[in-house]
Amino acid sequence: MPEITAIEPQKKDKNRCNVYIDGRFYCGLTLEAAIKFHLKTGMQVEKGLLDNIQLETDKNTALDKALTHLSATRKTEKQIEDFLIKKGYTAAVCSFVIEKLRYYNFIDDFSYCKAYAAECRGKGKRLIEADLIKRGAKKEAIDAVLSQTEEDEKEARAVAEKYLRGKERSKENNYKAFKYLLSRGYGYDTARAATENIGEEE
């Protein structure tokens, strides 16, 4: 059976402690909860018991922290989960918080992806997709939003024009602008159309 190998006060919050199981950090608890359930070093304990203790004593605190974290900027479900895990909350508490946030429409990966794609300027669909994956957005939400998103050729052309500013208008630099658009996530056809005959208008 797993064993509590250490219970240490948290440096940033003297009212909480970190619980270590078999030499590894497992979760954070209030000192009150640790005392109430007689937790101590050397005690054998099922991890499920610690999950239940934290769920009952910390779920509302975790929800408040998640809401505060959300108040600054929109977040994906994964970003909220990662935030709570770093705070020492167990999977059970994370699931409770995320379910509550979903219920009140505080988090929604589809809305997040839609807003992010709409706000992106100078980025093609491939780069937007990579950014959203990095932020932990659900694949189905990413796919749904990008399927409804059309690349703006005028926007791509403006990006190319900015890249070429101060450069000689030549086939070589045109090709470099084309490759630059590809690196910004624009599709081949969009990049080609945006840079086609770009120097002839000067």
GROMACS .gro file of C-alpha atoms in nm:
model
  202
    1MET     CA    1   0.000   0.000   0.000
    2PRO     CA    2   0.128   0.354  -0.072
    3GLU     CA    3   0.295   0.528   0.222
    4ILE     CA    4   0.307   0.893   0.322
    5THR     CA    5   0.679   0.970   0.330
    6ALA     CA    6   0.657   1.341   0.410
    7ILE     CA    7   0.412   1.619   0.496
    8GLU     CA    8   0.569   1.962   0.451
    9PRO     CA    9   0.424   2.312   0.500
   10GLN     CA   10   0.392   2.510   0.178
   11LYS     CA   11   0.629   2.807   0.150
   12LYS     CA   12   0.374   3.039  -0.013
   13ASP     CA   13   0.074   2.940   0.201
   14LYS     CA   14   0.131   2.851   0.566
   15ASN     CA   15  -0.224   2.716   0.592
   16ARG     CA   16  -0.150   2.438   0.340
   17CYS     CA   17   0.089   2.146   0.325
   18ASN     CA   18   0.235   1.920   0.055
   19VAL     CA   19   0.182   1.546   0.088
   20TYR     CA   20   0.443   1.307  -0.052
   21ILE     CA   21   0.361   0.946  -0.133
   22ASP     CA   22   0.648   0.698  -0.168
   23GLY     CA   23   0.896   0.983  -0.196
   24ARG     CA   24   0.710   1.179  -0.463
   25PHE     CA   25   0.484   1.483  -0.435
   26TYR     CA   26   0.121   1.376  -0.460
   27CYS     CA   27  -0.104   1.665  -0.362
   28GLY     CA   28  -0.158   1.971  -0.151
   29LEU     CA   29  -0.401   1.984   0.142
   30THR     CA   30  -0.510   2.234   0.403
   31LEU     CA   31  -0.340   2.183   0.739
   32GLU     CA   32  -0.687   2.159   0.888
   33ALA     CA   33  -0.770   1.861   0.664
   34ALA     CA   34  -0.437   1.689   0.740
   35ILE     CA   35  -0.501   1.722   1.113
   36LYS     CA   36  -0.868   1.624   1.089
   37PHE     CA   37  -0.788   1.298   0.909
   38HIS     CA   38  -0.481   1.227   1.126
   39LEU     CA   39  -0.241   1.214   0.833
   40LYS     CA   40   0.122   1.163   0.930
   41THR     CA   41   0.455   1.047   0.792
   42GLY     CA   42   0.486   0.668   0.775
   43MET     CA   43   0.110   0.619   0.745
   44GLN     CA   44  -0.007   0.377   0.476
   45VAL     CA   45  -0.293   0.527   0.282
   46GLU     CA   46  -0.486   0.469  -0.038
   47LYS     CA   47  -0.442   0.751  -0.287
   48GLY     CA   48  -0.817   0.750  -0.340
   49LEU     CA   49  -0.863   0.859   0.022
   50LEU     CA   50  -0.642   1.163  -0.032
   51ASP     CA   51  -0.834   1.239  -0.351
   52ASN     CA   52  -1.162   1.234  -0.160
   53ILE     CA   53  -1.022   1.445   0.125
   54GLN     CA   54  -0.898   1.710  -0.118
   55LEU     CA   55  -1.220   1.702  -0.319
   56GLU     CA   56  -1.431   1.766  -0.012
   57THR     CA   57  -1.207   2.031   0.144
   58ASP     CA   58  -1.058   2.211  -0.156
   59LYS     CA   59  -1.303   2.195  -0.445
   60ASN     CA   60  -1.448   2.541  -0.388
   61THR     CA   61  -1.104   2.697  -0.331
   62ALA     CA   62  -0.980   2.536  -0.653
   63LEU     CA   63  -1.283   2.669  -0.840
   64ASP     CA   64  -1.217   3.022  -0.711
   65LYS     CA   65  -0.851   3.002  -0.819
   66ALA     CA   66  -0.952   2.878  -1.164
   67LEU     CA   67  -1.201   3.164  -1.203
   68THR     CA   68  -0.936   3.417  -1.101
   69HIS     CA   69  -0.696   3.261  -1.353
   70LEU     CA   70  -0.965   3.287  -1.621
   71SER     CA   71  -1.041   3.649  -1.545
   72ALA     CA   72  -0.719   3.769  -1.711
   73THR     CA   73  -0.756   3.593  -2.049
   74ARG     CA   74  -0.951   3.312  -2.212
   75LYS     CA   75  -0.815   2.964  -2.145
   76THR     CA   76  -0.855   2.616  -2.292
   77GLU     CA   77  -0.966   2.328  -2.071
   78LYS     CA   78  -0.611   2.190  -2.083
   79GLN     CA   79  -0.463   2.520  -1.968
   80ILE     CA   80  -0.697   2.525  -1.668
   81GLU     CA   81  -0.617   2.162  -1.588
   82ASP     CA   82  -0.240   2.228  -1.609
   83PHE     CA   83  -0.281   2.534  -1.386
   84LEU     CA   84  -0.464   2.333  -1.119
   85ILE     CA   85  -0.216   2.043  -1.135
   86LYS     CA   86   0.071   2.286  -1.077
   87LYS     CA   87  -0.120   2.411  -0.772
   88GLY     CA   88  -0.120   2.055  -0.636
   89TYR     CA   89  -0.479   1.957  -0.705
   90THR     CA   90  -0.564   1.597  -0.785
   91ALA     CA   91  -0.742   1.468  -1.095
   92ALA     CA   92  -1.069   1.446  -0.902
   93VAL     CA   93  -1.062   1.815  -0.811
   94CYS     CA   94  -0.955   1.912  -1.164
   95SER     CA   95  -1.250   1.719  -1.308
   96PHE     CA   96  -1.491   1.887  -1.065
   97VAL     CA   97  -1.366   2.236  -1.149
   98ILE     CA   98  -1.365   2.181  -1.526
   99GLU     CA   99  -1.716   2.038  -1.515
  100LYS     CA  100  -1.838   2.344  -1.324
  101LEU     CA  101  -1.666   2.584  -1.561
  102ARG     CA  102  -1.818   2.402  -1.860
  103TYR     CA  103  -2.164   2.415  -1.702
  104TYR     CA  104  -2.145   2.793  -1.657
  105ASN     CA  105  -1.986   2.839  -2.004
  106PHE     CA  106  -1.667   2.985  -1.860
  107ILE     CA  107  -1.460   2.749  -2.075
  108ASP     CA  108  -1.538   2.620  -2.423
  109ASP     CA  109  -1.259   2.508  -2.654
  110PHE     CA  110  -1.466   2.573  -2.966
  111SER     CA  111  -1.532   2.935  -2.865
  112TYR     CA  112  -1.167   2.973  -2.767
  113CYS     CA  113  -1.046   2.846  -3.107
  114LYS     CA  114  -1.297   3.060  -3.294
  115ALA     CA  115  -1.194   3.377  -3.110
  116TYR     CA  116  -0.824   3.299  -3.147
  117ALA     CA  117  -0.853   3.237  -3.522
  118ALA     CA  118  -1.051   3.561  -3.566
  119GLU     CA  119  -0.789   3.763  -3.378
  120CYS     CA  120  -0.489   3.620  -3.563
  121ARG     CA  121  -0.345   3.855  -3.819
  122GLY     CA  122  -0.058   3.760  -4.045
  123LYS     CA  123  -0.090   3.389  -3.971
  124GLY     CA  124  -0.207   3.113  -4.202
  125LYS     CA  125  -0.426   2.820  -4.100
  126ARG     CA  126  -0.135   2.583  -4.040
  127LEU     CA  127   0.031   2.820  -3.794
  128ILE     CA  128  -0.300   2.892  -3.621
  129GLU     CA  129  -0.353   2.517  -3.587
  130ALA     CA  130  -0.004   2.471  -3.439
  131ASP     CA  131  -0.068   2.753  -3.190
  132LEU     CA  132  -0.398   2.603  -3.080
  133ILE     CA  133  -0.245   2.257  -3.038
  134LYS     CA  134   0.028   2.413  -2.823
  135ARG     CA  135  -0.243   2.571  -2.608
  136GLY     CA  136  -0.405   2.233  -2.555
  137ALA     CA  137  -0.728   2.297  -2.746
  138LYS     CA  138  -0.925   1.985  -2.834
  139LYS     CA  139  -0.859   1.851  -3.184
  140GLU     CA  140  -1.228   1.840  -3.274
  141ALA     CA  141  -1.266   2.208  -3.178
  142ILE     CA  142  -0.960   2.306  -3.384
  143ASP     CA  143  -1.077   2.108  -3.686
  144ALA     CA  144  -1.430   2.249  -3.665
  145VAL     CA  145  -1.312   2.611  -3.649
  146LEU     CA  146  -1.044   2.584  -3.918
  147SER     CA  147  -1.290   2.412  -4.152
  148GLN     CA  148  -1.497   2.731  -4.130
  149THR     CA  149  -1.196   2.963  -4.168
  150GLU     CA  150  -1.085   3.089  -4.508
  151GLU     CA  151  -0.735   3.224  -4.557
  152ASP     CA  152  -0.740   3.591  -4.655
  153GLU     CA  153  -0.533   3.642  -4.971
  154LYS     CA  154  -0.531   4.022  -4.921
  155GLU     CA  155  -0.397   3.975  -4.570
  156ALA     CA  156  -0.129   3.736  -4.698
  157ARG     CA  157  -0.035   3.987  -4.966
  158ALA     CA  158  -0.002   4.260  -4.703
  159VAL     CA  159   0.230   4.031  -4.503
  160ALA     CA  160   0.439   3.972  -4.815
  161GLU     CA  161   0.451   4.345  -4.893
  162LYS     CA  162   0.572   4.416  -4.539
  163TYR     CA  163   0.839   4.144  -4.572
  164LEU     CA  164   0.958   4.297  -4.902
  165ARG     CA  165   0.966   4.653  -4.771
  166GLY     CA  166   1.307   4.804  -4.848
  167LYS     CA  167   1.408   4.506  -5.059
  168GLU     CA  168   1.466   4.501  -5.433
  169ARG     CA  169   1.165   4.368  -5.622
  170SER     CA  170   1.314   4.062  -5.792
  171LYS     CA  171   1.215   3.705  -5.864
  172GLU     CA  172   1.458   3.591  -5.595
  173ASN     CA  173   1.305   3.815  -5.326
  174ASN     CA  174   0.957   3.727  -5.449
  175TYR     CA  175   1.039   3.362  -5.390
  176LYS     CA  176   1.173   3.447  -5.045
  177ALA     CA  177   0.844   3.624  -4.970
  178PHE     CA  178   0.658   3.315  -5.092
  179LYS     CA  179   0.861   3.094  -4.857
  180TYR     CA  180   0.807   3.343  -4.576
  181LEU     CA  181   0.430   3.313  -4.618
  182LEU     CA  182   0.460   2.935  -4.602
  183SER     CA  183   0.657   2.970  -4.278
  184ARG     CA  184   0.372   3.185  -4.143
  185GLY     CA  185   0.136   2.894  -4.196
  186TYR     CA  186  -0.030   3.003  -4.520
  187GLY     CA  187  -0.123   2.734  -4.770
  188TYR     CA  188   0.069   2.692  -5.095
  189ASP     CA  189  -0.209   2.830  -5.314
  190THR     CA  190  -0.265   3.134  -5.092
  191ALA     CA  191   0.107   3.212  -5.076
  192ARG     CA  192   0.146   3.174  -5.451
  193ALA     CA  193  -0.153   3.397  -5.529
  194ALA     CA  194  -0.038   3.660  -5.276
  195THR     CA  195   0.312   3.689  -5.423
  196GLU     CA  196   0.225   3.642  -5.790
  197ASN     CA  197   0.332   3.949  -5.992
  198ILE     CA  198   0.379   4.143  -5.670
  199GLY     CA  199   0.665   4.344  -5.817
  200GLU     CA  200   0.487   4.440  -6.137
  201GLU     CA  201   0.254   4.679  -5.959
  202GLU     CA  202   0.539   4.901  -5.843
   0.00000   0.00000   0.00000
